[in-house]
């Protein structure tokens, strides 16, 4: 028997999407309010929160990629020109890549500072770079720069979602909303 294609993202895909978005927002607020990091800075207070939330984002995005690679997504609106559909697909891939690269680079930088890294403040994680490593130290700049690129892509992504909803008036945003099952 032929079944109708599912026209909304599955509930787990939507939960993972909005959890990532929420945690990323908190992560940028933490990054911009935590004290400046210097050679003898200790990973406490807001800095410890930045490391903890960042590791949670990394885990969440890995789970999300696993889910995405094993489950189908709803078909794209056919009314959209091919080039725009390709742009959306590449933007999503770039978002996933940066959501993995930015925390990994931050982790390597933290390790080069000799900071212990853990998951949920309880599961110790191995260092990604030796303490005092000049390369690991230089990764601090890369971490900050890639975080800006990630932010720019998110801004583009959110603008596209709003453009779909308010100008093109299609179902692109609706199928990612928490209540989309009822629509
Ligand atoms: C998606 C996740 C993450 C985002 C968006 C992010 C974003 C940022 C941003 C914007 C800064 C610069 C703050 C400033 O200008 O003062 C920063 C600094 C930093 N972050 Fe992250 N971060 C993430 C994950 C992580 C993780 C997982 C770790 C380590 C486990 C980490 C460790 C650091 C460190 C050590 C610095 C200071 C770098 C330096 O100044 O040399 N971050 N982060
Ligand atoms: C803030 C951080 C955000 C990140 C990192 C993010 C990331 C992503 C990614 C990677 C996808 C692709 C899902 C897939 O695998 O197919 C996606 C889809 C989507 N996102 Fe976001 N998103 C964010 C925020 C938002 C916001 C604020 C909105 C709405 C205003 C939004 C609306 C959508 C929509 C409508 C889709 C489905 C697009 C489509 O099917 O073509 N996202 N998002």
Short mmCIF file of C-alpha atoms and ligand atoms in Angstrom, two decimals:
data_model
loop_
_atom_site.label_atom_id
_atom_site.label_comp_id
_atom_site.label_asym_id
_atom_site.label_seq_id
_atom_site.Cartn_x
_atom_site.Cartn_y
_atom_site.Cartn_z
CA UNK A 1 0.00 0.00 0.00
CA UNK A 2 1.35 3.49 -0.93
CA UNK A 3 1.55 5.91 1.98
CA UNK A 4 1.47 9.73 1.82
CA UNK A 5 4.96 11.27 2.19
CA UNK A 6 5.45 12.69 5.68
CA UNK A 7 5.20 16.46 5.21
CA UNK A 8 6.61 17.55 8.57
CA UNK A 9 9.92 16.86 10.31
CA UNK A 10 9.57 13.97 12.81
CA UNK A 11 9.12 14.90 16.49
CA UNK A 12 12.68 13.78 17.43
CA UNK A 13 14.13 15.85 14.52
CA UNK A 14 12.19 18.92 15.71
CA UNK A 15 13.18 18.41 19.37
CA UNK A 16 16.86 18.03 18.37
CA UNK A 17 16.65 21.14 16.12
CA UNK A 18 15.15 23.46 18.75
CA UNK A 19 17.34 22.08 21.57
CA UNK A 20 20.45 22.84 19.46
CA UNK A 21 19.15 26.33 18.64
CA UNK A 22 18.38 27.08 22.34
CA UNK A 23 21.72 25.78 23.61
CA UNK A 24 23.60 27.70 20.89
CA UNK A 25 21.89 30.93 21.91
CA UNK A 26 22.87 30.32 25.58
CA UNK A 27 26.42 29.42 24.43
CA UNK A 28 26.95 32.74 22.62
CA UNK A 29 25.57 34.69 25.60
CA UNK A 30 28.03 32.78 27.86
CA UNK A 31 30.93 33.37 25.41
CA UNK A 32 30.33 37.11 25.36
CA UNK A 33 29.73 37.55 29.10
CA UNK A 34 32.45 35.23 30.47
CA UNK A 35 35.73 36.86 31.59
CA UNK A 36 38.52 37.19 28.96
CA UNK A 37 40.68 34.07 28.83
CA UNK A 38 44.40 34.67 29.54
CA UNK A 39 47.42 32.41 30.14
CA UNK A 40 46.69 31.83 33.87
CA UNK A 41 42.87 32.01 33.75
CA UNK A 42 41.14 29.21 35.69
CA UNK A 43 38.14 27.40 34.08
CA UNK A 44 35.59 28.39 36.72
CA UNK A 45 32.26 30.26 36.83
CA UNK A 46 30.90 31.33 33.43
CA UNK A 47 33.95 29.84 31.66
CA UNK A 48 33.14 26.41 33.17
CA UNK A 49 29.54 26.85 31.95
CA UNK A 50 30.84 27.70 28.44
CA UNK A 51 32.91 24.48 28.37
CA UNK A 52 30.01 22.38 29.74
CA UNK A 53 27.31 23.76 27.40
CA UNK A 54 29.75 23.50 24.45
CA UNK A 55 30.38 19.80 25.15
CA UNK A 56 26.61 19.20 25.46
CA UNK A 57 26.12 20.87 22.03
CA UNK A 58 28.80 18.62 20.54
CA UNK A 59 27.10 15.47 21.89
CA UNK A 60 23.65 16.69 20.81
CA UNK A 61 24.82 17.44 17.26
CA UNK A 62 26.53 14.03 16.94
CA UNK A 63 23.24 12.37 18.02
CA UNK A 64 21.41 14.62 15.54
CA UNK A 65 23.72 13.65 12.66
CA UNK A 66 23.21 9.96 13.53
CA UNK A 67 19.44 10.47 13.52
CA UNK A 68 19.59 12.46 10.26
CA UNK A 69 21.68 9.82 8.46
CA UNK A 70 19.24 7.04 9.39
CA UNK A 71 15.89 8.83 8.91
CA UNK A 72 14.27 10.48 5.89
CA UNK A 73 13.44 14.21 5.93
CA UNK A 74 10.25 15.65 4.40
CA UNK A 75 10.52 16.53 0.67
CA UNK A 76 11.61 20.10 -0.17
CA UNK A 77 8.96 22.45 -1.64
CA UNK A 78 9.05 21.77 -5.41
CA UNK A 79 8.14 25.38 -6.15
CA UNK A 80 11.64 26.45 -5.10
CA UNK A 81 14.27 26.95 -7.88
CA UNK A 82 16.88 24.18 -7.99
CA UNK A 83 19.71 26.60 -7.10
CA UNK A 84 17.94 27.75 -3.92
CA UNK A 85 17.24 24.16 -2.88
CA UNK A 86 20.95 23.35 -3.34
CA UNK A 87 21.91 26.48 -1.34
CA UNK A 88 19.63 25.36 1.53
CA UNK A 89 21.13 21.86 1.49
CA UNK A 90 24.74 23.17 1.51
CA UNK A 91 23.91 25.66 4.28
CA UNK A 92 22.49 22.83 6.43
CA UNK A 93 25.62 20.73 5.82
CA UNK A 94 27.87 23.66 6.68
CA UNK A 95 25.84 24.26 9.88
CA UNK A 96 26.32 20.62 10.95
CA UNK A 97 30.06 20.76 10.09
CA UNK A 98 30.59 23.97 12.12
CA UNK A 99 28.48 22.72 15.03
CA UNK A 100 31.02 19.88 15.30
CA UNK A 101 34.23 21.77 14.36
CA UNK A 102 33.72 24.79 16.68
CA UNK A 103 33.38 22.74 19.93
CA UNK A 104 36.19 20.34 18.90
CA UNK A 105 38.58 23.26 18.28
CA UNK A 106 37.50 24.88 21.59
CA UNK A 107 38.14 21.55 23.35
CA UNK A 108 41.66 21.29 21.83
CA UNK A 109 42.39 24.88 22.93
CA UNK A 110 41.11 24.17 26.46
CA UNK A 111 43.31 21.02 26.62
CA UNK A 112 46.39 23.02 25.59
CA UNK A 113 45.65 25.28 28.60
CA UNK A 114 45.71 22.17 30.82
CA UNK A 115 41.98 22.49 31.59
CA UNK A 116 40.22 19.17 32.38
CA UNK A 117 37.16 18.68 30.13
CA UNK A 118 34.15 16.59 31.07
CA UNK A 119 30.67 15.76 29.82
CA UNK A 120 27.79 16.87 32.10
CA UNK A 121 30.42 17.84 34.72
CA UNK A 122 30.87 14.13 35.53
CA UNK A 123 32.27 12.06 32.63
CA UNK A 124 35.99 12.92 32.13
CA UNK A 125 36.98 13.40 28.47
CA UNK A 126 40.53 12.90 27.11
CA UNK A 127 42.66 15.95 26.23
CA UNK A 128 42.65 16.75 22.48
CA UNK A 129 46.00 18.52 22.62
CA UNK A 130 49.03 18.32 25.01
CA UNK A 131 49.22 20.95 27.77
CA UNK A 132 51.30 23.93 26.58
CA UNK A 133 51.05 22.99 22.89
CA UNK A 134 51.57 26.14 20.75
CA UNK A 135 49.27 24.71 18.03
CA UNK A 136 46.53 24.04 20.59
CA UNK A 137 46.98 27.57 21.88
CA UNK A 138 46.70 29.10 18.40
CA UNK A 139 43.41 27.22 17.95
CA UNK A 140 41.82 29.80 20.31
CA UNK A 141 41.75 32.28 17.38
CA UNK A 142 40.31 29.64 15.04
CA UNK A 143 37.64 28.78 17.62
CA UNK A 144 36.53 32.42 17.84
CA UNK A 145 36.67 33.01 14.05
CA UNK A 146 34.71 29.85 13.21
CA UNK A 147 32.15 30.77 15.89
CA UNK A 148 31.59 34.04 13.93
CA UNK A 149 31.18 32.11 10.66
CA UNK A 150 28.66 29.82 12.43
CA UNK A 151 26.76 32.86 13.69
CA UNK A 152 26.67 34.39 10.18
CA UNK A 153 25.32 31.11 8.72
CA UNK A 154 22.67 30.90 11.47
CA UNK A 155 21.60 34.49 10.66
CA UNK A 156 21.32 33.54 6.96
CA UNK A 157 19.41 30.36 7.86
CA UNK A 158 16.93 32.19 10.13
CA UNK A 159 16.40 34.93 7.48
CA UNK A 160 15.69 32.21 4.88
CA UNK A 161 13.17 30.51 7.23
CA UNK A 162 11.37 33.83 7.80
CA UNK A 163 11.49 34.62 4.04
CA UNK A 164 9.80 31.26 3.33
CA UNK A 165 7.11 31.94 5.93
CA UNK A 166 6.26 35.58 5.35
CA UNK A 167 7.17 36.23 1.68
CA UNK A 168 6.91 32.87 -0.14
CA UNK A 169 4.17 31.74 2.31
CA UNK A 170 5.08 28.04 1.97
CA UNK A 171 5.23 25.27 4.63
CA UNK A 172 9.02 25.26 5.13
CA UNK A 173 8.93 26.83 8.61
CA UNK A 174 5.65 25.20 9.66
CA UNK A 175 7.03 21.69 9.17
CA UNK A 176 9.86 22.43 11.64
CA UNK A 177 7.61 24.03 14.31
CA UNK A 178 6.91 22.13 17.58
CA UNK A 179 3.15 22.06 16.84
CA UNK A 180 3.45 21.14 13.14
CA UNK A 181 1.70 17.74 13.59
CA UNK A 182 -1.61 19.57 14.03
CA UNK A 183 -1.30 21.69 10.85
C1 LIG B 1 29.07 25.46 19.45
C2 LIG B 1 29.77 25.59 20.56
C3 LIG B 1 30.61 26.78 20.91
C4 LIG B 1 30.50 28.10 20.51
C5 LIG B 1 29.46 28.71 19.57
C6 LIG B 1 31.59 28.83 21.14
C7 LIG B 1 31.81 30.19 20.98
C8 LIG B 1 32.87 30.88 21.53
C9 LIG B 1 33.14 32.29 21.32
C10 LIG B 1 32.27 33.23 20.50
C11 LIG B 1 34.28 32.58 22.02
C12 LIG B 1 34.97 33.96 22.06
C13 LIG B 1 34.59 34.73 23.30
C14 LIG B 1 35.22 36.11 23.30
O1 LIG B 1 35.33 36.72 22.23
O2 LIG B 1 35.60 36.57 24.37
C15 LIG B 1 34.74 31.38 22.67
C16 LIG B 1 35.88 31.29 23.44
C17 LIG B 1 36.33 30.11 24.00
N1 LIG B 1 35.71 28.88 23.98
FE1 LIG B 1 34.02 28.42 22.97
N2 LIG B 1 32.32 27.95 21.90
C18 LIG B 1 31.77 26.70 21.78
C19 LIG B 1 32.20 25.53 22.39
C20 LIG B 1 33.33 25.42 23.18
C21 LIG B 1 33.85 24.19 23.78
C22 LIG B 1 33.19 22.80 23.63
C23 LIG B 1 34.97 24.50 24.45
C24 LIG B 1 35.90 23.62 25.25
C25 LIG B 1 35.56 22.41 25.70
C26 LIG B 1 35.20 25.94 24.28
C27 LIG B 1 36.27 26.62 24.81
C28 LIG B 1 36.52 27.96 24.62
C29 LIG B 1 37.73 28.63 25.06
C30 LIG B 1 38.91 27.96 25.82
C31 LIG B 1 37.62 29.97 24.68
C32 LIG B 1 38.67 31.07 24.84
C33 LIG B 1 39.53 31.01 23.58
C34 LIG B 1 40.61 32.08 23.55
O3 LIG B 1 40.28 33.24 23.80
O4 LIG B 1 41.77 31.74 23.27
N3 LIG B 1 34.17 26.46 23.52
N4 LIG B 1 33.87 30.36 22.36
C1 LIG B 2 19.96 29.02 16.13
C2 LIG B 2 20.53 27.98 15.59
C3 LIG B 2 20.00 27.09 14.51
C4 LIG B 2 20.69 26.08 13.96
C5 LIG B 2 22.13 25.67 14.30
C6 LIG B 2 19.85 25.45 12.96
C7 LIG B 2 20.23 24.37 12.16
C8 LIG B 2 19.43 23.73 11.25
C9 LIG B 2 19.82 22.61 10.43
C10 LIG B 2 21.21 21.94 10.45
C11 LIG B 2 18.76 22.25 9.67
C12 LIG B 2 18.71 21.12 8.65
C13 LIG B 2 17.83 20.02 9.16
C14 LIG B 2 17.98 18.78 8.28
O1 LIG B 2 18.86 17.98 8.58
O2 LIG B 2 17.25 18.68 7.31
C15 LIG B 2 17.69 23.15 9.98
C16 LIG B 2 16.45 23.14 9.41
C17 LIG B 2 15.50 24.14 9.59
N1 LIG B 2 15.59 25.22 10.46
FE1 LIG B 2 17.10 25.65 11.68
N2 LIG B 2 18.64 26.10 12.91
C18 LIG B 2 18.68 27.12 13.86
C19 LIG B 2 17.68 28.01 14.14
C20 LIG B 2 16.51 28.13 13.44
C21 LIG B 2 15.49 29.15 13.63
C22 LIG B 2 15.57 30.27 14.69
C23 LIG B 2 14.51 28.91 12.73
C24 LIG B 2 13.23 29.68 12.46
C25 LIG B 2 13.11 30.96 12.48
C26 LIG B 2 14.88 27.72 11.98
C27 LIG B 2 14.13 27.14 10.98
C28 LIG B 2 14.44 25.98 10.30
C29 LIG B 2 13.60 25.37 9.28
C30 LIG B 2 12.27 25.91 8.78
C31 LIG B 2 14.26 24.23 8.84
C32 LIG B 2 13.81 23.26 7.74
C33 LIG B 2 14.41 23.77 6.45
C34 LIG B 2 14.14 22.88 5.29
O3 LIG B 2 13.50 21.84 5.45
O4 LIG B 2 14.58 23.22 4.19
N3 LIG B 2 16.11 27.28 12.43
N4 LIG B 2 18.13 24.06 10.94
#
